PDB file of C-alpha atoms in Angstrom:
ATOM      1  CA  MET A   1     106.877-127.731  95.790  1.00 54.00           C
ATOM      2  CA  ASP A   2     109.018-128.189  98.849  1.00 59.00           C
ATOM      3  CA  PRO A   3     107.403-129.404 101.964  1.00 55.00           C
ATOM      4  CA  ALA A   4     109.671-127.635 104.325  1.00 53.00           C
ATOM      5  CA  ASN A   5     109.073-124.204 102.704  1.00 54.00           C
ATOM      6  CA  ASP A   6     105.141-124.645 102.418  1.00 55.00           C
ATOM      7  CA  ARG A   7     105.662-125.908 106.597  1.00 52.00           C
ATOM      8  CA  ARG A   8     107.418-122.388 106.968  1.00 52.00           C
ATOM      9  CA  ARG A   9     104.720-120.198 105.058  1.00 51.00           C
ATOM     10  CA  ARG A  10     102.080-121.657 106.717  1.00 49.00           C
ATOM     11  CA  ARG A  11     103.959-120.735 110.076  1.00 49.00           C
ATOM     12  CA  LEU A  12     104.437-117.689 109.344  1.00 40.00           C
ATOM     13  CA  LEU A  13     100.951-117.035 107.941  1.00 38.00           C
ATOM     14  CA  ILE A  14      99.440-118.259 111.560  1.00 38.00           C
ATOM     15  CA  ALA A  15     101.987-116.025 113.488  1.00 39.00           C
ATOM     16  CA  LEU A  16     100.785-113.110 111.530  1.00 33.00           C
ATOM     17  CA  ILE A  17      97.388-113.830 111.968  1.00 34.00           C
ATOM     18  CA  ALA A  18      97.740-114.628 115.680  1.00 37.00           C
ATOM     19  CA  GLY A  19      99.663-111.610 116.200  1.00 39.00           C
ATOM     20  CA  GLY A  20      96.626-109.379 113.960  1.00 38.00           C
ATOM     21  CA  LEU A  21      94.322-110.348 116.544  1.00 36.00           C
ATOM     22  CA  ALA A  22      96.617-109.724 119.252  1.00 38.00           C
ATOM     23  CA  LEU A  23      97.575-106.422 118.061  1.00 36.00           C
ATOM     24  CA  LEU A  24      93.530-105.354 118.108  1.00 38.00           C
ATOM     25  CA  LEU A  25      93.092-107.203 121.053  1.00 37.00           C
ATOM     26  CA  LEU A  26      95.377-104.868 122.741  1.00 37.00           C
ATOM     27  CA  VAL A  27      94.119-101.770 121.198  1.00 39.00           C
ATOM     28  CA  GLY A  28      90.263-102.778 122.369  1.00 42.00           C
ATOM     29  CA  VAL A  29      91.874-103.144 125.928  1.00 42.00           C
ATOM     30  CA  GLY A  30      93.768 -99.843 125.414  1.00 42.00           C
ATOM     31  CA  ILE A  31      90.483 -97.920 124.564  1.00 45.00           C
ATOM     32  CA  TYR A  32      88.373 -99.432 127.382  1.00 42.00           C
ATOM     33  CA  GLY A  33      90.547 -98.573 129.598  1.00 50.00           C
ATOM     34  CA  LEU A  34      90.505 -94.391 128.310  1.00 51.00           C
ATOM     35  CA  LEU A  35      86.625 -95.155 128.652  1.00 56.00           C
ATOM     36  CA  ARG A  36      86.673 -96.779 131.922  1.00 53.00           C
ATOM     37  CA  GLY A  37      89.491 -94.578 133.765  1.00 54.00           C
ATOM     38  CA  PRO A  38      91.543 -95.608 136.559  1.00 50.00           C
ATOM     39  CA  ALA A  39      90.645 -98.771 138.823  1.00 45.00           C
ATOM     40  CA  THR A  40      89.942 -97.317 142.319  1.00 44.00           C
ATOM     41  CA  PRO A  41      90.666 -99.327 145.478  1.00 39.00           C
ATOM     42  CA  GLY A  42      87.937-101.452 146.613  1.00 36.00           C
ATOM     43  CA  HIS A  43      86.564-101.684 142.971  1.00 39.00           C
ATOM     44  CA  ASP A  44      86.621-104.902 141.335  1.00 37.00           C
ATOM     45  CA  SER A  45      87.928-105.007 137.862  1.00 35.00           C
ATOM     46  CA  ALA A  46      84.691-105.796 135.566  1.00 35.00           C
ATOM     47  CA  PRO A  47      82.540-102.569 135.125  1.00 37.00           C
ATOM     48  CA  ASP A  48      79.426-102.643 136.435  1.00 39.00           C
ATOM     49  CA  PRO A  49      76.158-103.266 134.422  1.00 37.00           C
ATOM     50  CA  ALA A  50      75.254 -99.831 132.429  1.00 37.00           C
ATOM     51  CA  PRO A  51      72.225 -98.415 133.351  1.00 37.00           C
ATOM     52  CA  SER A  52      69.370 -97.965 130.290  1.00 35.00           C
ATOM     53  CA  SER A  53      69.146 -94.390 128.897  1.00 34.00           C
ATOM     54  CA  THR A  54      65.948 -94.126 130.974  1.00 35.00           C
ATOM     55  CA  ASP A  55      68.216 -94.330 134.253  1.00 46.00           C
ATOM     56  CA  ALA A  56      71.238 -92.395 132.678  1.00 49.00           C
ATOM     57  CA  PRO A  57      70.404 -89.389 130.336  1.00 71.00           C
ATOM     58  CA  ARG A  58      72.869 -88.715 128.248  1.00 79.00           C
ATOM     59  CA  PRO A  59      74.342 -84.865 127.734  1.00 83.00           C
ATOM     60  CA  PRO A  60      73.843 -83.130 123.994  1.00 85.00           C
ATOM     61  CA  ARG A  61      77.153 -84.097 122.562  1.00 86.00           C
ATOM     62  CA  GLY A  62      79.622 -80.714 122.089  1.00 84.00           C
ATOM     63  CA  THR A  63      78.049 -79.251 125.056  1.00 84.00           C
ATOM     64  CA  GLY A  64      80.617 -77.420 126.939  1.00 93.00           C
ATOM     65  CA  PRO A  65      81.112 -76.215 130.845  1.00 96.00           C
ATOM     66  CA  VAL A  66      78.184 -74.754 132.494  1.00 94.00           C
ATOM     67  CA  ALA A  67      77.979 -72.692 135.038  1.00 96.00           C
ATOM     68  CA  VAL A  68      76.945 -73.864 138.635  1.00 96.00           C
ATOM     69  CA  GLN A  69      74.057 -72.559 140.335  1.00 92.00           C
ATOM     70  CA  HIS A  70      74.641 -70.814 143.381  1.00 86.00           C
ATOM     71  CA  THR A  71      71.384 -71.459 145.030  1.00 83.00           C
ATOM     72  CA  GLY A  72      68.769 -73.525 145.581  1.00 88.00           C
ATOM     73  CA  GLY A  73      69.869 -74.457 149.156  1.00 91.00           C
ATOM     74  CA  PRO A  74      72.802 -77.053 150.312  1.00 95.00           C
ATOM     75  CA  GLU A  75      71.745 -79.786 148.676  1.00 96.00           C
ATOM     76  CA  ALA A  76      70.638 -79.033 145.449  1.00 95.00           C
ATOM     77  CA  PHE A  77      74.200 -76.605 145.360  1.00 96.00           C
ATOM     78  CA  ALA A  78      75.859 -80.362 146.669  1.00 97.00           C
ATOM     79  CA  ARG A  79      74.316 -82.400 143.254  1.00 96.00           C
ATOM     80  CA  ASN A  80      74.900 -79.462 141.494  1.00 96.00           C
ATOM     81  CA  VAL A  81      79.127 -79.463 142.125  1.00 97.00           C
ATOM     82  CA  ALA A  82      78.783 -83.154 141.616  1.00 97.00           C
ATOM     83  CA  ALA A  83      77.286 -82.898 138.046  1.00 96.00           C
ATOM     84  CA  ALA A  84      79.543 -80.113 136.665  1.00 96.00           C
ATOM     85  CA  LEU A  85      82.397 -82.011 138.248  1.00 97.00           C
ATOM     86  CA  PHE A  86      81.923 -85.333 136.178  1.00 97.00           C
ATOM     87  CA  THR A  87      80.255 -83.880 132.975  1.00 96.00           C
ATOM     88  CA  TRP A  88      82.591 -82.862 130.180  1.00 97.00           C
ATOM     89  CA  ASP A  89      82.768 -83.976 126.560  1.00 97.00           C
ATOM     90  CA  THR A  90      86.456 -84.019 124.698  1.00 96.00           C
ATOM     91  CA  ALA A  91      84.755 -83.354 121.669  1.00 95.00           C
ATOM     92  CA  SER A  92      83.409 -79.634 122.534  1.00 96.00           C
ATOM     93  CA  GLY A  93      86.161 -77.949 121.989  1.00 95.00           C
ATOM     94  CA  TYR A  94      87.132 -77.026 125.171  1.00 97.00           C
ATOM     95  CA  GLY A  95      90.143 -78.325 127.599  1.00 97.00           C
ATOM     96  CA  PRO A  96      89.957 -79.967 131.533  1.00 97.00           C
ATOM     97  CA  ALA A  97      91.157 -75.903 132.341  1.00 97.00           C
ATOM     98  CA  ASP A  98      87.773 -74.971 131.047  1.00 97.00           C
ATOM     99  CA  TYR A  99      85.789 -77.243 133.199  1.00 97.00           C
ATOM    100  CA  ALA A 100      87.821 -76.683 136.315  1.00 98.00           C
ATOM    101  CA  GLN A 101      86.875 -73.053 135.801  1.00 97.00           C
ATOM    102  CA  VAL A 102      83.690 -72.838 135.761  1.00 97.00           C
ATOM    103  CA  LEU A 103      84.000 -75.512 139.322  1.00 98.00           C
ATOM    104  CA  ALA A 104      86.278 -72.122 140.630  1.00 97.00           C
ATOM    105  CA  ASP A 105      83.668 -69.927 139.973  1.00 97.00           C
ATOM    106  CA  VAL A 106      82.034 -71.118 142.597  1.00 97.00           C
ATOM    107  CA  ALA A 107      84.794 -71.880 145.579  1.00 96.00           C
ATOM    108  CA  ALA A 108      85.143 -69.997 148.901  1.00 94.00           C
ATOM    109  CA  HIS A 109      87.652 -67.583 148.821  1.00 91.00           C
ATOM    110  CA  ASP A 110      90.117 -69.455 151.955  1.00 91.00           C
ATOM    111  CA  GLU A 111      89.860 -72.481 150.225  1.00 93.00           C
ATOM    112  CA  ALA A 112      89.844 -72.076 146.281  1.00 94.00           C
ATOM    113  CA  ASP A 113      93.888 -72.785 145.716  1.00 95.00           C
ATOM    114  CA  SER A 114      93.196 -76.154 147.717  1.00 96.00           C
ATOM    115  CA  PHE A 115      89.629 -76.544 145.897  1.00 97.00           C
ATOM    116  CA  VAL A 116      91.144 -76.232 142.520  1.00 96.00           C
ATOM    117  CA  GLY A 117      94.036 -79.231 143.287  1.00 97.00           C
ATOM    118  CA  ASP A 118      90.707 -81.418 144.086  1.00 97.00           C
ATOM    119  CA  VAL A 119      88.923 -80.745 141.058  1.00 98.00           C
ATOM    120  CA  ARG A 120      92.083 -81.647 138.977  1.00 96.00           C
ATOM    121  CA  SER A 121      92.415 -84.841 141.018  1.00 97.00           C
ATOM    122  CA  TYR A 122      89.065 -85.450 139.670  1.00 97.00           C
ATOM    123  CA  LEU A 123      89.460 -84.746 135.836  1.00 97.00           C
ATOM    124  CA  PRO A 124      91.309 -85.683 133.048  1.00 96.00           C
ATOM    125  CA  SER A 125      95.586 -84.823 132.544  1.00 96.00           C
ATOM    126  CA  THR A 126      96.238 -83.371 129.365  1.00 95.00           C
ATOM    127  CA  GLU A 127      97.672 -85.748 128.059  1.00 95.00           C
ATOM    128  CA  ALA A 128      94.833 -88.084 128.793  1.00 96.00           C
ATOM    129  CA  TRP A 129      92.107 -85.610 127.560  1.00 96.00           C
ATOM    130  CA  ALA A 130      94.667 -85.641 124.016  1.00 95.00           C
ATOM    131  CA  GLN A 131      94.223 -89.717 124.238  1.00 94.00           C
ATOM    132  CA  LEU A 132      90.173 -89.194 124.746  1.00 95.00           C
ATOM    133  CA  ARG A 133      89.519 -87.081 122.210  1.00 94.00           C
ATOM    134  CA  GLN A 134      90.723 -89.337 119.357  1.00 94.00           C
ATOM    135  CA  TYR A 135      87.443 -91.337 120.775  1.00 93.00           C
ATOM    136  CA  GLN A 136      85.210 -88.430 120.924  1.00 93.00           C
ATOM    137  CA  THR A 137      85.162 -89.219 125.103  1.00 95.00           C
ATOM    138  CA  ARG A 138      82.074 -87.737 126.606  1.00 96.00           C
ATOM    139  CA  GLN A 139      81.282 -88.485 130.128  1.00 96.00           C
ATOM    140  CA  TRP A 140      78.114 -87.493 132.730  1.00 96.00           C
ATOM    141  CA  LEU A 141      76.921 -88.642 136.248  1.00 97.00           C
ATOM    142  CA  THR A 142      73.946 -90.601 137.217  1.00 96.00           C
ATOM    143  CA  ILE A 143      73.623 -89.510 141.414  1.00 97.00           C
ATOM    144  CA  ASP A 144      72.040 -91.620 143.255  1.00 97.00           C
ATOM    145  CA  GLU A 145      71.626 -89.901 146.463  1.00 97.00           C
ATOM    146  CA  ALA A 146      73.096 -87.238 148.396  1.00 97.00           C
ATOM    147  CA  VAL A 147      73.354 -87.241 152.033  1.00 98.00           C
ATOM    148  CA  VAL A 148      74.745 -85.665 154.761  1.00 97.00           C
ATOM    149  CA  PRO A 149      77.441 -88.262 156.093  1.00 96.00           C
ATOM    150  CA  GLU A 150      76.727 -89.462 160.427  1.00 95.00           C
ATOM    151  CA  ALA A 151      80.550 -88.553 160.632  1.00 95.00           C
ATOM    152  CA  TRP A 152      79.345 -84.972 159.546  1.00 95.00           C
ATOM    153  CA  ALA A 153      77.776 -84.552 163.060  1.00 92.00           C
ATOM    154  CA  THR A 154      81.201 -86.195 164.599  1.00 92.00           C
ATOM    155  CA  ALA A 155      83.411 -83.759 162.899  1.00 92.00           C
ATOM    156  CA  VAL A 156      81.154 -80.539 163.816  1.00 91.00           C
ATOM    157  CA  GLU A 157      81.141 -81.805 167.605  1.00 91.00           C
ATOM    158  CA  GLN A 158      84.690 -82.465 167.955  1.00 91.00           C
ATOM    159  CA  ALA A 159      86.454 -79.394 165.724  1.00 89.00           C
ATOM    160  CA  ALA A 160      87.268 -76.397 167.914  1.00 90.00           C
ATOM    161  CA  PRO A 161      85.722 -72.555 168.028  1.00 89.00           C
ATOM    162  CA  GLY A 162      85.941 -71.319 164.455  1.00 85.00           C
ATOM    163  CA  GLN A 163      87.470 -74.331 162.925  1.00 89.00           C
ATOM    164  CA  ILE A 164      84.299 -75.074 160.733  1.00 92.00           C
ATOM    165  CA  PRO A 165      82.786 -71.913 159.227  1.00 91.00           C
ATOM    166  CA  ALA A 166      79.301 -71.287 160.180  1.00 90.00           C
ATOM    167  CA  GLY A 167      76.654 -72.371 157.738  1.00 92.00           C
ATOM    168  CA  ALA A 168      79.422 -75.560 156.312  1.00 95.00           C
ATOM    169  CA  THR A 169      78.130 -79.131 156.023  1.00 96.00           C
ATOM    170  CA  ALA A 170      78.880 -82.229 153.506  1.00 97.00           C
ATOM    171  CA  TYR A 171      77.095 -84.390 151.550  1.00 98.00           C
ATOM    172  CA  THR A 172      78.381 -87.473 150.413  1.00 98.00           C
ATOM    173  CA  ILE A 173      77.344 -88.359 146.783  1.00 98.00           C
ATOM    174  CA  THR A 174      76.796 -91.666 145.359  1.00 98.00           C
ATOM    175  CA  GLY A 175      76.194 -92.391 142.006  1.00 97.00           C
ATOM    176  CA  THR A 176      76.853 -93.720 138.481  1.00 96.00           C
ATOM    177  CA  ARG A 177      79.942 -92.566 135.952  1.00 96.00           C
ATOM    178  CA  HIS A 178      79.099 -93.380 132.593  1.00 96.00           C
ATOM    179  CA  ARG A 179      81.633 -92.492 129.743  1.00 95.00           C
ATOM    180  CA  ASP A 180      80.996 -93.079 125.586  1.00 94.00           C
ATOM    181  CA  GLY A 181      82.846 -92.603 122.443  1.00 93.00           C
ATOM    182  CA  THR A 182      83.462 -94.102 119.085  1.00 91.00           C
ATOM    183  CA  TRP A 183      86.172 -96.824 118.159  1.00 87.00           C
ATOM    184  CA  GLY A 184      86.175 -96.032 114.109  1.00 84.00           C
ATOM    185  CA  THR A 185      82.666 -96.899 113.077  1.00 86.00           C
ATOM    186  CA  GLN A 186      81.657 -98.580 116.508  1.00 90.00           C
ATOM    187  CA  PRO A 187      80.064 -96.632 119.449  1.00 91.00           C
ATOM    188  CA  VAL A 188      82.062 -97.851 123.104  1.00 91.00           C
ATOM    189  CA  GLU A 189      80.850 -97.078 126.556  1.00 92.00           C
ATOM    190  CA  ALA A 190      81.715 -98.081 130.091  1.00 94.00           C
ATOM    191  CA  SER A 191      79.845 -97.267 133.261  1.00 95.00           C
ATOM    192  CA  ARG A 192      81.212 -98.091 137.143  1.00 95.00           C
ATOM    193  CA  ARG A 193      79.933 -96.866 140.731  1.00 97.00           C
ATOM    194  CA  VAL A 194      81.843 -93.585 142.403  1.00 97.00           C
ATOM    195  CA  SER A 195      81.289 -91.652 146.258  1.00 98.00           C
ATOM    196  CA  PHE A 196      82.889 -88.477 146.977  1.00 98.00           C
ATOM    197  CA  THR A 197      81.753 -86.126 149.647  1.00 98.00           C
ATOM    198  CA  VAL A 198      81.380 -82.277 148.712  1.00 98.00           C
ATOM    199  CA  PHE A 199      81.968 -79.550 151.527  1.00 97.00           C
ATOM    200  CA  ILE A 200      80.007 -76.809 151.133  1.00 97.00           C
ATOM    201  CA  VAL A 201      78.905 -73.657 153.182  1.00 96.00           C
ATOM    202  CA  CYS A 202      75.991 -71.910 152.283  1.00 94.00           C
ATOM    203  CA  ALA A 203      75.297 -67.577 153.871  1.00 86.00           C
ATOM    204  CA  ARG A 204      72.661 -66.671 155.964  1.00 72.00           C
ATOM    205  CA  PRO A 205      70.839 -63.595 154.778  1.00 58.00           C
ATOM    206  CA  ILE A 206      72.489 -60.618 156.404  1.00 57.00           C
ATOM    207  CA  PRO A 207      69.325 -57.800 156.868  1.00 57.00           C
ATOM    208  CA  GLY A 208      70.353 -55.022 155.286  1.00 54.00           C
ATOM    209  CA  ARG A 209      73.951 -56.359 153.432  1.00 49.00           C
ATOM    210  CA  GLY A 210      70.787 -57.863 150.428  1.00 47.00           C
ATOM    211  CA  VAL A 211      72.746 -61.131 150.714  1.00 47.00           C
ATOM    212  CA  SER A 212      70.537 -64.231 148.916  1.00 52.00           C
ATOM    213  CA  PRO A 213      69.103 -66.716 151.063  1.00 55.00           C
ATOM    214  CA  GLY A 214      70.559 -70.604 149.979  1.00 64.00           C
ATOM    215  CA  LEU A 215      73.908 -68.591 148.455  1.00 89.00           C
ATOM    216  CA  CYS A 216      76.162 -71.993 148.693  1.00 95.00           C
ATOM    217  CA  GLU A 217      79.971 -71.916 147.889  1.00 96.00           C
ATOM    218  CA  VAL A 218      81.879 -75.000 147.572  1.00 97.00           C
ATOM    219  CA  LEU A 219      85.321 -75.912 150.402  1.00 97.00           C
ATOM    220  CA  ARG A 220      86.815 -79.109 149.309  1.00 97.00           C
ATOM    221  CA  LEU A 221      86.121 -82.373 147.934  1.00 98.00           C
ATOM    222  CA  SER A 222      87.283 -85.898 149.777  1.00 97.00           C
ATOM    223  CA  GLU A 223      89.448 -88.070 147.375  1.00 97.00           C
ATOM    224  CA  LEU A 224      87.531 -90.294 145.175  1.00 97.00           C
ATOM    225  CA  ASP A 225      85.584 -93.371 146.456  1.00 97.00           C
ATOM    226  CA  ASN A 226      87.394 -92.242 150.027  1.00 96.00           C
ATOM    227  CA  PRO A 227      83.653 -90.405 151.127  1.00 97.00           C
ATOM    228  CA  LEU A 228      82.456 -89.307 154.814  1.00 96.00           C
ATOM    229  CA  ARG A 229      80.119 -92.280 156.173  1.00 94.00           C
TER     230      ARG A 229
END
């Protein structure tokens, strides 16, 4: 056996093995990146530790868009909007537009177009959805806190007459966004902290008009991870 040929074969074998390991690593990182989603300013590159299942109950597999309840009071409505904004399943047979529609259905008329634009910035694009669907990715939100930010009172004080609708308020939501999926036969998951502000308006009962007390609509959303404080 030619020692030179033998050395060349060994080097080729080592190169093939190393290339295969690098490819597996890149694929794994790519899938994890899809699950985790884009990084945002102010967040470390490492994910937050995943909470236990009791802290973050997983929605049933294949759940499609769920209508957002208008009633229950301002805070309950803001929480419902937040949950609908972050809850989706690429294996449900629905797409981003379907999940956006249930939010558009509770938008205040004057702000509907702008609000739909806000929602699109939170949902995956059609192209990203197709990639995520390959791994049966789903997402949901665990809400830790929903509070009226101090900056809202300042905004109301400084607003010109009629600039802020009567009954409007804001709730800053903080919590953890969860994603899970399947790579081959292996379950994978990732989570990270999120915060944002939901701007809403709730109607007061009008005598003789039959308007339900606490009926709310959503005005706008802040940029993700750039809420009012």
